[in-house]
Every structure is written in structure tokens, then in C-alpha cells.
Short mmCIF file of C-alpha atoms and ligand atoms in Angstrom, two decimals:
data_model
loop_
_atom_site.label_atom_id
_atom_site.label_comp_id
_atom_site.label_asym_id
_atom_site.label_seq_id
_atom_site.Cartn_x
_atom_site.Cartn_y
_atom_site.Cartn_z
CA UNK A 1 -14.17 -8.31 -24.92
CA UNK A 2 -13.52 -7.31 -21.33
CA UNK A 3 -10.27 -5.94 -19.95
CA UNK A 4 -8.97 -7.36 -16.68
CA UNK A 5 -6.08 -5.92 -14.71
CA UNK A 6 -4.35 -8.42 -12.43
CA UNK A 7 -1.60 -7.44 -9.98
CA UNK A 8 0.77 -9.95 -8.40
CA UNK A 9 2.77 -8.85 -5.34
CA UNK A 10 6.32 -9.69 -4.35
CA UNK A 11 5.61 -12.95 -2.52
CA UNK A 12 3.58 -14.22 -5.51
CA UNK A 13 6.59 -13.84 -7.84
CA UNK A 14 9.33 -14.58 -5.29
CA UNK A 15 11.09 -17.24 -7.41
CA UNK A 16 10.99 -18.75 -10.88
CA UNK A 17 8.57 -21.51 -9.86
CA UNK A 18 6.14 -18.93 -8.59
CA UNK A 19 6.55 -16.79 -11.71
CA UNK A 20 5.73 -19.94 -13.71
CA UNK A 21 2.56 -20.44 -11.64
CA UNK A 22 1.52 -16.83 -12.25
CA UNK A 23 2.12 -17.38 -15.98
CA UNK A 24 -0.24 -20.39 -15.83
CA UNK A 25 -2.91 -18.28 -14.13
CA UNK A 26 -2.54 -15.45 -16.63
CA UNK A 27 -2.68 -17.87 -19.56
CA UNK A 28 -5.90 -19.34 -18.08
CA UNK A 29 -7.45 -15.86 -17.81
CA UNK A 30 -6.46 -15.15 -21.41
CA UNK A 31 -8.11 -18.40 -22.55
CA UNK A 32 -11.38 -17.17 -20.99
CA UNK A 33 -11.27 -14.59 -23.78
CA UNK A 34 -10.42 -11.53 -21.69
CA UNK A 35 -7.81 -8.93 -22.56
CA UNK A 36 -5.33 -9.17 -19.73
CA UNK A 37 -2.96 -6.58 -18.30
CA UNK A 38 -0.68 -7.90 -15.57
CA UNK A 39 1.06 -5.60 -13.10
CA UNK A 40 3.98 -7.16 -11.24
CA UNK A 41 6.02 -6.29 -8.15
CA UNK A 42 9.70 -6.96 -7.61
CA UNK A 43 10.54 -10.57 -6.71
CA UNK A 44 10.29 -11.33 -2.98
CA UNK A 45 12.38 -8.93 -0.93
CA UNK A 46 14.25 -7.44 -3.91
CA UNK A 47 13.21 -3.84 -3.17
CA UNK A 48 14.39 -4.13 0.44
CA UNK A 49 17.68 -5.62 -0.73
CA UNK A 50 18.29 -2.87 -3.29
CA UNK A 51 17.47 -0.23 -0.68
CA UNK A 52 19.86 -1.86 1.80
CA UNK A 53 22.62 -1.80 -0.83
CA UNK A 54 22.10 1.90 -1.45
CA UNK A 55 22.16 2.54 2.30
CA UNK A 56 25.41 0.67 2.60
CA UNK A 57 26.91 3.09 0.12
CA UNK A 58 25.37 6.17 1.78
CA UNK A 59 23.13 6.81 4.81
CA UNK A 60 21.33 9.48 2.77
CA UNK A 61 21.13 8.18 -0.80
CA UNK A 62 19.75 10.77 -3.24
CA UNK A 63 16.14 10.03 -4.08
CA UNK A 64 16.63 10.32 -7.83
CA UNK A 65 19.24 7.59 -7.85
CA UNK A 66 17.16 5.45 -5.50
CA UNK A 67 14.38 5.54 -8.08
CA UNK A 68 16.77 4.47 -10.82
CA UNK A 69 17.85 1.57 -8.61
CA UNK A 70 14.51 0.46 -7.18
CA UNK A 71 12.64 0.57 -10.48
CA UNK A 72 14.93 -2.23 -11.67
CA UNK A 73 13.25 -4.74 -9.31
CA UNK A 74 9.92 -4.68 -11.15
CA UNK A 75 11.65 -4.74 -14.56
CA UNK A 76 13.24 -8.08 -13.70
CA UNK A 77 9.86 -9.63 -12.90
CA UNK A 78 8.08 -8.18 -15.93
CA UNK A 79 10.64 -9.58 -18.35
CA UNK A 80 10.74 -13.02 -16.70
CA UNK A 81 6.94 -13.26 -16.70
CA UNK A 82 6.77 -12.23 -20.38
CA UNK A 83 9.36 -14.90 -21.18
CA UNK A 84 7.40 -17.50 -19.17
CA UNK A 85 4.19 -16.63 -21.01
CA UNK A 86 5.82 -16.81 -24.42
CA UNK A 87 7.24 -20.19 -23.46
CA UNK A 88 3.62 -21.26 -22.87
CA UNK A 89 2.61 -20.11 -26.33
CA UNK A 90 0.96 -16.86 -25.18
CA UNK A 91 1.83 -13.70 -27.03
CA UNK A 92 3.05 -11.35 -24.28
CA UNK A 93 5.03 -8.13 -24.10
CA UNK A 94 6.45 -6.28 -21.09
CA UNK A 95 6.50 -2.51 -20.53
CA UNK A 96 8.12 -0.29 -17.93
CA UNK A 97 6.00 2.32 -16.16
CA UNK A 98 7.11 5.05 -18.53
CA UNK A 99 6.40 2.92 -21.62
CA UNK A 100 2.95 2.31 -20.14
CA UNK A 101 2.32 6.08 -20.09
CA UNK A 102 2.26 6.45 -16.31
CA UNK A 103 3.06 10.13 -15.75
CA UNK A 104 3.81 11.32 -12.25
CA UNK A 105 4.84 14.42 -10.38
CA UNK A 106 8.57 14.78 -9.72
CA UNK A 107 8.60 13.80 -6.06
CA UNK A 108 11.17 11.02 -6.20
CA UNK A 109 10.67 7.91 -4.03
CA UNK A 110 7.05 8.85 -3.22
CA UNK A 111 5.67 10.15 -6.52
CA UNK A 112 1.97 10.57 -7.30
CA UNK A 113 0.37 9.63 -10.60
CA UNK A 114 -0.90 12.69 -12.45
CA UNK A 115 -2.08 11.09 -15.66
CA UNK A 116 -2.04 7.76 -17.49
CA UNK A 117 -1.72 7.61 -21.27
CA UNK A 118 -1.91 3.87 -21.94
CA UNK A 119 -1.77 4.04 -25.78
CA UNK A 120 0.93 1.42 -26.19
CA UNK A 121 -0.89 -0.94 -23.85
CA UNK A 122 -4.13 -0.49 -25.80
CA UNK A 123 -2.35 -1.14 -29.11
CA UNK A 124 -0.80 -4.36 -27.83
CA UNK A 125 -4.09 -5.56 -26.31
CA UNK A 126 -5.75 -4.95 -29.68
CA UNK A 127 -3.07 -7.18 -31.22
CA UNK A 128 -4.17 -9.95 -28.88
CA UNK A 129 -1.16 -9.75 -26.59
CA UNK A 130 -1.01 -10.03 -22.84
CA UNK A 131 0.64 -6.86 -21.53
CA UNK A 132 2.90 -7.10 -18.48
CA UNK A 133 3.58 -3.82 -16.70
CA UNK A 134 6.30 -3.13 -14.14
CA UNK A 135 4.46 -1.83 -11.08
CA UNK A 136 5.54 0.90 -8.65
CA UNK A 137 7.07 3.23 -11.24
CA UNK A 138 6.38 6.01 -13.67
CA UNK A 139 7.96 8.93 -15.41
CA UNK A 140 7.77 12.57 -14.41
CA UNK A 141 7.02 15.38 -16.84
CA UNK A 142 10.76 16.03 -16.83
CA UNK A 143 11.21 12.49 -18.17
CA UNK A 144 12.77 11.31 -14.94
CA UNK A 145 12.08 7.79 -13.64
CA UNK A 146 10.05 7.90 -10.42
CA UNK A 147 8.72 5.33 -7.95
CA UNK A 148 5.32 5.46 -6.28
CA UNK A 149 6.08 4.75 -2.61
CA UNK A 150 6.38 1.34 -0.91
CA UNK A 151 3.60 -1.00 -1.96
CA UNK A 152 3.05 1.21 -5.02
CA UNK A 153 2.39 -1.61 -7.49
CA UNK A 154 -1.16 -1.63 -6.12
CA UNK A 155 -1.44 1.99 -7.27
CA UNK A 156 -0.18 1.09 -10.74
CA UNK A 157 -2.88 -1.58 -11.01
CA UNK A 158 -5.71 0.71 -9.93
CA UNK A 159 -4.52 3.59 -12.13
CA UNK A 160 -4.32 1.31 -15.17
CA UNK A 161 -7.73 -0.19 -14.41
CA UNK A 162 -9.15 3.36 -14.43
CA UNK A 163 -7.32 4.48 -17.58
CA UNK A 164 -8.26 1.31 -19.51
CA UNK A 165 -11.83 1.32 -18.14
CA UNK A 166 -11.15 -2.25 -17.09
CA UNK A 167 -14.00 -4.53 -16.12
CA UNK A 168 -12.09 -5.86 -13.14
CA UNK A 169 -9.07 -4.99 -11.01
CA UNK A 170 -7.75 -8.06 -9.18
CA UNK A 171 -4.95 -7.77 -6.62
CA UNK A 172 -3.27 -11.07 -5.74
CA UNK A 173 -1.09 -11.59 -2.66
CA UNK A 174 -0.42 -14.14 0.07
CA UNK A 175 -3.73 -13.40 1.86
CA UNK A 176 -7.24 -13.98 0.55
CA UNK A 177 -8.32 -10.43 1.21
CA UNK A 178 -8.62 -7.90 4.00
CA UNK A 179 -9.07 -9.02 7.62
CA UNK A 180 -10.12 -7.18 10.77
CA UNK A 181 -6.40 -7.17 11.75
CA UNK A 182 -3.14 -8.47 10.34
CA UNK A 183 -3.61 -12.28 10.51
CA UNK A 184 0.12 -12.58 11.29
CA UNK A 185 -0.45 -10.65 14.54
CA UNK A 186 -4.01 -11.60 15.50
CA UNK A 187 -4.78 -15.31 15.11
CA UNK A 188 -8.54 -14.78 15.25
CA UNK A 189 -8.60 -11.96 12.67
CA UNK A 190 -11.88 -12.11 10.73
CA UNK A 191 -12.07 -12.14 6.92
CA UNK A 192 -14.04 -9.23 5.46
CA UNK A 193 -16.00 -10.06 2.27
CA UNK A 194 -16.38 -6.33 1.59
CA UNK A 195 -14.92 -3.09 2.89
CA UNK A 196 -15.46 0.57 1.98
CA UNK A 197 -12.78 2.80 0.54
CA UNK A 198 -12.45 5.20 3.45
CA UNK A 199 -12.08 2.48 6.07
CA UNK A 200 -9.47 0.62 4.04
CA UNK A 201 -7.58 3.84 3.36
CA UNK A 202 -7.48 4.50 7.10
CA UNK A 203 -6.26 0.94 7.70
CA UNK A 204 -3.51 1.31 5.11
CA UNK A 205 -2.40 4.64 6.60
CA UNK A 206 -2.39 2.95 10.00
CA UNK A 207 0.14 0.39 8.78
CA UNK A 208 -2.01 -2.48 7.40
CA UNK A 209 0.01 -3.11 4.27
CA UNK A 210 -2.48 -5.46 2.62
CA UNK A 211 -3.27 -2.67 0.15
CA UNK A 212 -1.43 0.57 -0.46
CA UNK A 213 -3.21 3.70 0.87
CA UNK A 214 -2.66 5.71 -2.31
CA UNK A 215 -4.10 2.85 -4.39
CA UNK A 216 -7.26 2.84 -2.27
CA UNK A 217 -7.54 6.64 -2.51
CA UNK A 218 -7.20 6.36 -6.29
CA UNK A 219 -9.85 3.62 -6.42
CA UNK A 220 -12.20 5.78 -4.34
CA UNK A 221 -11.79 8.76 -6.70
CA UNK A 222 -12.25 6.68 -9.82
CA UNK A 223 -14.88 4.34 -8.35
CA UNK A 224 -12.84 1.23 -9.18
CA UNK A 225 -13.86 -1.97 -7.37
CA UNK A 226 -10.83 -3.89 -6.16
CA UNK A 227 -10.95 -7.67 -5.75
CA UNK A 228 -8.26 -8.72 -3.24
CA UNK A 229 -7.47 -12.43 -3.57
CA UNK A 230 -4.84 -15.04 -2.75
CA UNK A 231 -2.53 -16.14 -5.58
CA UNK A 232 -2.40 -19.73 -4.33
CA UNK A 233 -6.20 -20.23 -4.49
CA UNK A 234 -7.09 -22.04 -7.71
CA UNK A 235 -9.07 -19.85 -10.14
CA UNK A 236 -12.76 -20.69 -9.90
CA UNK A 237 -12.38 -22.64 -6.60
CA UNK A 238 -15.80 -22.20 -4.92
CA UNK A 239 -14.13 -22.29 -1.47
CA UNK A 240 -11.76 -19.44 -2.34
CA UNK A 241 -12.60 -16.13 -0.69
CA UNK A 242 -11.97 -12.54 -1.69
CA UNK A 243 -12.53 -9.05 -0.35
CA UNK A 244 -14.28 -6.55 -2.58
CA UNK A 245 -13.29 -2.96 -1.92
CA UNK A 246 -16.17 -0.74 -2.93
CA UNK A 247 -18.56 2.04 -1.89
CA UNK A 248 -21.69 1.51 0.22
CA UNK A 249 -20.63 -1.22 2.59
CA UNK A 250 -22.88 -1.75 5.63
CA UNK A 251 -21.51 -0.28 8.88
CA UNK A 252 -19.44 -2.53 11.13
CA UNK A 253 -20.84 -3.90 14.39
CA UNK A 254 -19.95 -1.51 17.25
CA UNK A 255 -18.81 0.88 14.45
CA UNK A 256 -15.29 -0.59 14.53
CA UNK A 257 -14.13 -2.37 11.36
CA UNK A 258 -10.53 -3.22 12.13
CA UNK A 259 -7.44 -2.64 14.25
CA UNK A 260 -3.96 -1.94 12.84
CA UNK A 261 -0.63 -1.49 14.58
CA UNK A 262 2.46 0.18 13.15
CA UNK A 263 5.91 -0.13 14.70
CA UNK A 264 7.67 1.37 11.69
CA UNK A 265 6.95 4.90 12.80
CA UNK A 266 8.52 7.85 14.52
CA UNK A 267 6.45 10.01 16.85
CA UNK A 268 7.40 13.68 16.75
CA UNK A 269 6.64 15.88 19.73
CA UNK A 270 7.74 19.21 21.00
CA UNK A 271 6.88 22.71 22.07
CA UNK A 272 5.97 25.10 19.28
CA UNK A 273 3.18 25.44 16.79
CA UNK A 274 2.00 23.22 13.98
CA UNK A 275 3.27 25.63 11.34
CA UNK A 276 6.85 25.36 12.59
CA UNK A 277 6.62 21.57 12.44
CA UNK A 278 5.10 21.64 8.97
CA UNK A 279 7.81 24.00 7.70
CA UNK A 280 10.50 21.48 8.65
CA UNK A 281 8.44 18.61 7.24
CA UNK A 282 8.07 20.40 3.92
CA UNK A 283 11.74 21.35 3.70
CA UNK A 284 12.71 17.73 4.42
CA UNK A 285 10.02 16.15 2.20
CA UNK A 286 8.50 14.25 5.11
CA UNK A 287 4.77 13.41 4.97
CA UNK A 288 3.10 13.69 8.39
CA UNK A 289 0.13 11.75 9.74
CA UNK A 290 -2.26 13.22 12.27
CA UNK A 291 -0.70 16.59 13.09
CA UNK A 292 -2.15 18.01 16.31
CA UNK A 293 -1.40 21.06 18.36
CA UNK A 294 -2.72 22.30 21.70
CA UNK A 295 -1.48 24.39 24.61
CA UNK A 296 1.79 25.32 22.90
CA UNK A 297 2.85 21.81 21.99
CA UNK A 298 2.55 19.83 18.80
CA UNK A 299 2.74 16.17 17.73
CA UNK A 300 2.63 14.10 14.55
CA UNK A 301 3.45 10.62 13.21
CA UNK A 302 5.93 9.76 10.46
CA UNK A 303 5.79 6.49 8.54
CA UNK A 304 9.49 5.61 8.26
CA UNK A 305 9.34 3.55 5.03
CA UNK A 306 8.25 6.75 3.27
CA UNK A 307 11.40 8.67 4.26
CA UNK A 308 14.65 7.17 2.93
CA UNK A 309 16.85 9.86 4.47
CA UNK A 310 15.23 9.77 7.91
CA UNK A 311 18.45 10.46 9.86
CA UNK A 312 18.84 13.83 8.18
CA UNK A 313 15.15 14.71 8.63
CA UNK A 314 15.25 13.65 12.29
CA UNK A 315 18.19 15.98 12.92
CA UNK A 316 16.36 18.85 11.21
CA UNK A 317 13.28 18.28 13.40
CA UNK A 318 15.50 18.10 16.48
CA UNK A 319 17.23 21.38 15.55
CA UNK A 320 13.77 23.01 15.45
CA UNK A 321 12.95 21.63 18.92
CA UNK A 322 10.89 18.60 17.91
CA UNK A 323 12.05 15.41 19.57
CA UNK A 324 11.55 11.99 18.00
CA UNK A 325 10.26 9.20 20.20
CA UNK A 326 11.42 6.02 18.52
CA UNK A 327 10.18 3.66 21.22
CA UNK A 328 6.54 4.50 20.46
CA UNK A 329 4.18 2.68 18.10
CA UNK A 330 0.73 3.63 16.88
CA UNK A 331 -2.23 1.31 17.25
CA UNK A 332 -5.27 2.49 15.32
CA UNK A 333 -8.91 1.52 15.71
CA UNK A 334 -10.60 2.04 12.32
CA UNK A 335 -14.30 2.44 11.68
CA UNK A 336 -17.03 4.88 10.81
CA UNK A 337 -18.86 7.14 13.25
CA UNK A 338 -16.37 6.44 16.02
CA UNK A 339 -16.93 9.78 17.69
CA UNK A 340 -20.71 9.64 17.59
CA UNK A 341 -20.74 8.08 21.04
CA UNK A 342 -18.00 8.66 23.59
CA UNK A 343 -18.14 4.98 24.57
CA UNK A 344 -15.94 3.76 21.70
CA UNK A 345 -13.10 6.08 22.68
CA UNK A 346 -13.61 5.33 26.37
CA UNK A 347 -13.61 1.58 25.79
CA UNK A 348 -10.51 1.86 23.60
CA UNK A 349 -8.51 3.63 26.30
CA UNK A 350 -9.78 1.30 29.04
CA UNK A 351 -8.82 -1.71 26.92
CA UNK A 352 -5.29 -0.39 26.26
CA UNK A 353 -4.78 0.07 30.02
CA UNK A 354 -6.22 -3.36 30.79
CA UNK A 355 -3.67 -4.80 28.34
CA UNK A 356 -0.95 -3.37 30.57
CA UNK A 357 0.06 -0.46 28.34
CA UNK A 358 0.29 3.20 29.13
CA UNK A 359 -1.71 5.49 26.82
CA UNK A 360 1.12 7.83 25.81
CA UNK A 361 -1.10 9.82 23.48
CA UNK A 362 -4.44 9.64 21.70
CA UNK A 363 -6.19 11.35 18.84
CA UNK A 364 -9.57 10.61 17.33
CA UNK A 365 -11.83 11.34 14.39
CA UNK A 366 -14.96 9.75 12.99
CA UNK A 367 -12.85 7.19 11.14
CA UNK A 368 -9.98 6.39 13.49
CA UNK A 369 -8.66 6.43 17.02
CA UNK A 370 -4.85 6.52 17.13
CA UNK A 371 -3.25 5.48 20.41
CA UNK A 372 0.48 5.90 21.10
CA UNK A 373 1.87 2.99 23.12
CA UNK A 374 5.27 1.49 23.89
CA UNK A 375 6.58 -0.25 20.80
CA UNK A 376 7.19 -3.48 22.66
CA UNK A 377 3.48 -3.65 23.57
CA UNK A 378 2.02 -2.79 20.14
CA UNK A 379 1.05 -6.38 19.25
CA UNK A 380 -0.48 -7.06 22.68
CA UNK A 381 -2.54 -3.87 22.46
CA UNK A 382 -3.62 -4.72 18.89
CA UNK A 383 -4.78 -8.17 20.05
CA UNK A 384 -6.61 -6.75 23.06
CA UNK A 385 -8.45 -4.11 21.01
CA UNK A 386 -9.31 -6.69 18.39
CA UNK A 387 -10.75 -9.00 21.05
CA UNK A 388 -12.78 -6.10 22.45
CA UNK A 389 -14.26 -4.82 19.16
CA UNK A 390 -13.80 -7.24 16.26
CA UNK A 391 -13.66 -10.84 17.48
CA UNK A 392 -16.09 -13.19 15.66
P1 ADP B 7 2.20 -8.05 -1.70
O1 ADP B 7 3.69 -8.24 -1.56
O2 ADP B 7 1.52 -9.11 -2.47
O3 ADP B 7 1.84 -6.67 -2.16
P2 ADP B 7 1.92 -7.34 1.05
O4 ADP B 7 2.96 -8.04 1.86
O5 ADP B 7 2.15 -5.93 0.67
O6 ADP B 7 1.60 -8.23 -0.24
O7 ADP B 7 0.51 -7.42 1.80
C1 ADP B 7 0.02 -8.66 2.28
C2 ADP B 7 0.31 -8.76 3.78
O8 ADP B 7 -0.43 -7.76 4.44
C3 ADP B 7 -0.15 -10.05 4.40
O9 ADP B 7 0.87 -11.01 4.39
C4 ADP B 7 -0.54 -9.65 5.83
O10 ADP B 7 0.35 -10.12 6.82
C5 ADP B 7 -0.49 -8.13 5.81
N1 ADP B 7 -1.64 -7.50 6.44
C6 ADP B 7 -1.56 -6.48 7.34
N2 ADP B 7 -2.76 -6.13 7.77
C7 ADP B 7 -3.67 -6.93 7.13
C8 ADP B 7 -5.10 -7.03 7.17
N3 ADP B 7 -5.84 -6.24 7.93
N4 ADP B 7 -5.69 -7.96 6.38
C9 ADP B 7 -4.93 -8.78 5.59
N5 ADP B 7 -3.58 -8.72 5.52
C10 ADP B 7 -2.94 -7.81 6.29
N1 LIG B 8 8.38 -3.52 -4.86
C1 LIG B 8 7.79 -2.36 -4.22
C2 LIG B 8 7.88 -2.50 -2.71
O1 LIG B 8 8.42 -3.49 -2.22
C3 LIG B 8 6.39 -2.09 -4.68
C4 LIG B 8 5.37 -3.16 -4.37
O2 LIG B 8 5.71 -4.27 -3.98
O3 LIG B 8 4.17 -2.87 -4.54
O4 LIG B 8 7.44 -1.63 -2.02
MG1 MG B 9 1.92 -4.80 -1.13
#
């Protein structure tokens, strides 16, 4: 009997009707004879709402208490889905992250999974039950409840697929897979039937939230294939598409796979050396993207959803001489072998200028070119770069 892990994101379980539809899908998968583990996210915008409530109480809510609060969102969904399945005659049981044996480090709000001990899940599967797991959460070795960073239910799904040696890991959302850009921003974004781990990880780090970056990194390490699908496509519909995330995908035309913009960022810049910047970042628990230093000045990007107490961190960076530019956004060209020929970088910069934006900063590697532009122009620049490199 094969084990399938299915994950349903917030929009797929946004209300009771949608939870009922997910229950129908899960029951259908169970009838195929598979053992099914279902990972769920919080309903709709619940996590954002809980976070906003905490922020109303305090501008710098303690991370431990945030985890206590935010982990509730997924527990609501897991229980409702288990109830909906039982109502349909399916034997189902729900588990929190800690009951599922998801052990993490003790970095609250942005914890990393260290180990998964899924004994209770295995026991219940052996009893013929569907197991519903609350995504996005675990327990630290100190027995504290932790959460896995925004979008972390994807990570729960991949980690469980690895620990259970699942035959398939399916991630359901409101899009039928990964596109060459966010289809909400670029109308002509092209569907990708397959994408490699490294490219998708770069996209996720660049702000494409279709899959969580940590989940993709986990899948790469454990060699888990991810099937990204749309919840509203009927199971078995021959017209339904998916993206398979796996190793050994053929290179993209012109080496560029996708373009991703991120306006939810702060750009740190200042005189000094990288070590001074990193010392503040470590003291404040702020993860940095693309740290670069030259000629006595240093710069780095911060993804704001990863830092709940940003105001305090921003002040600490400022006290050390690092200014935050909040009117900047990053637009990232993602691919493989981008620095093999100078033309990709040259064309990128020329295209940004032709779109009417100033190149405020640039950094490049084989897998990405990050351009800093005015926040108000981020979507225009994304569309222009997509038209230049990725249009069908
Ligand atoms: P879920 O709540 O199910 O986890 P998310 O909202 O996290 O779903 O991710 C799906 C969203 O990701 C889509 O609605 C889409 O707008 C966005 N997205 C951003 N970049 C891309 C991309 N390159 N391909 C597909 N979707 C993308
Ligand atoms: N509910 C969490 C979030 O909104 C986790 C997830 O959806 O994957 O970030
Ligand atoms: Mg998500």
C-alpha cells in the first residue's frame, strides 16, 4: 500500500464549504487504496489576522507567545477536516505538529525541523485511518511549541513525506503549479511542467510564495519529488496540469527560468564591514539575503515577513550605522549559468532601464541576478524582464 502526503494551503480551506470539498478529495484518494496523510494550513487569512491581533497588543510581541498563538490557526483546520471526514464515513484523526513527532530547533517564529519521529502517524495509518496534521508547527527539544516560518506548511508536508518514505508528496493551492512569474502580476506567465530544486529555491527566496524556500531545500536534500497542483482541478482530469519539482530538469531557454519581485523587503545599506552587519543581524535574529561588501560599504536584503519585531531590529541596524531603504524592492531573475555569459546581466540591466526604472543596486551569481528598484516600479520591471526572457 502506498503512502501519499497531500498538503492543502490556506485558500483551499478558507471556509467550511472548501473544507468539505477537501474532505471529498481526501476520501476519494483513500478509496483508491492509498494511506493518506493530509497536512493543512490555517483557514484563509487566519495567520495574518492572529499576527495583526498580537501586533495590536504590542509592536514587538515575544516570539514564544506568537508561536503559541499562530499554531492555533492550523489546529482549527485539522480538527474541522477530521470532523468532515468522519461525517463522510472515513476514519480520520488529527494531530498537532508535536503529536506528529516534528522536532525543531528552538528558534521561535522561524524554526527549522531537526528530526521527524512519526510513530503515532504510522500507527494510525496501520489502523486504516486518514491522518490530518496541522502544518507549520513543531516542538523544540525543550518541549516548546514552535512555528516554521510563513508558508511553513509546505515544509511540514515535505518533511513528513521524507520521514514516512511516502510515494508521493502533493501540494495543493490556488494555482496549478509553478509559473515563470507570479500569474497575478504577469498575465502571460508560462506554466512550467517541471522545475529543478535550486531554481525553485531561488524563486522562493526571491519572493515567489508558490512554495516555501525551506520546503524546497528539504526536498532537495531528501530527494523528494513535489507535485504542485490546483485544489479546484478534479482528480484525474486529463486537462489538469501540475508542476513536478525534481532533479535533472533541462536548462531554460536563454538560461533564465523565471522572474520574481518582492516588495515585502527592507534593503540595508551603510558604511562598515560585513561582519559588523552580521553581528547586529545575529543579535536581532534577522536572516539576511545576499550580503555584499566592497570599498568600505555593505548591503543586504531582509524579508520582512520573517522578522516579527522589525521595528526593534531596524533601530539596532540604524544605531550601528546601517540605514534601511524601505522604498526599494528586489526583482530577481532566476536561472542556471547566468554568469557564464555577460549578456544575461547586461540585458537585464538594459531592460530595467528601458522599463523606466533606475538600477539602484545589482548583485549576481550563477543562479540569480538581484536588482534593487523603486518599490512602485517593481511590477513594471518584473513584467519587462519576463517579456525579455520568459515570454512564450
Ligand atoms: P497556499 O496558501 O496554498 O500555500 P500561497 O498563497 O502560499 O498558497 O501560494 C500560491 C500563490 O503563489 C499563488 O496565488 C500565486 O499568486 C503566487 N505565486 C507567486 N509566484 C508564483 C509563481 N512563479 N508561480 C505560481 N504562483 C506564484
Ligand atoms: N498558515 C501559515 C502562514 O500563513 C503557514 C502556511 O500557510 O503554510 O504562513
Ligand atoms: Mg503557501
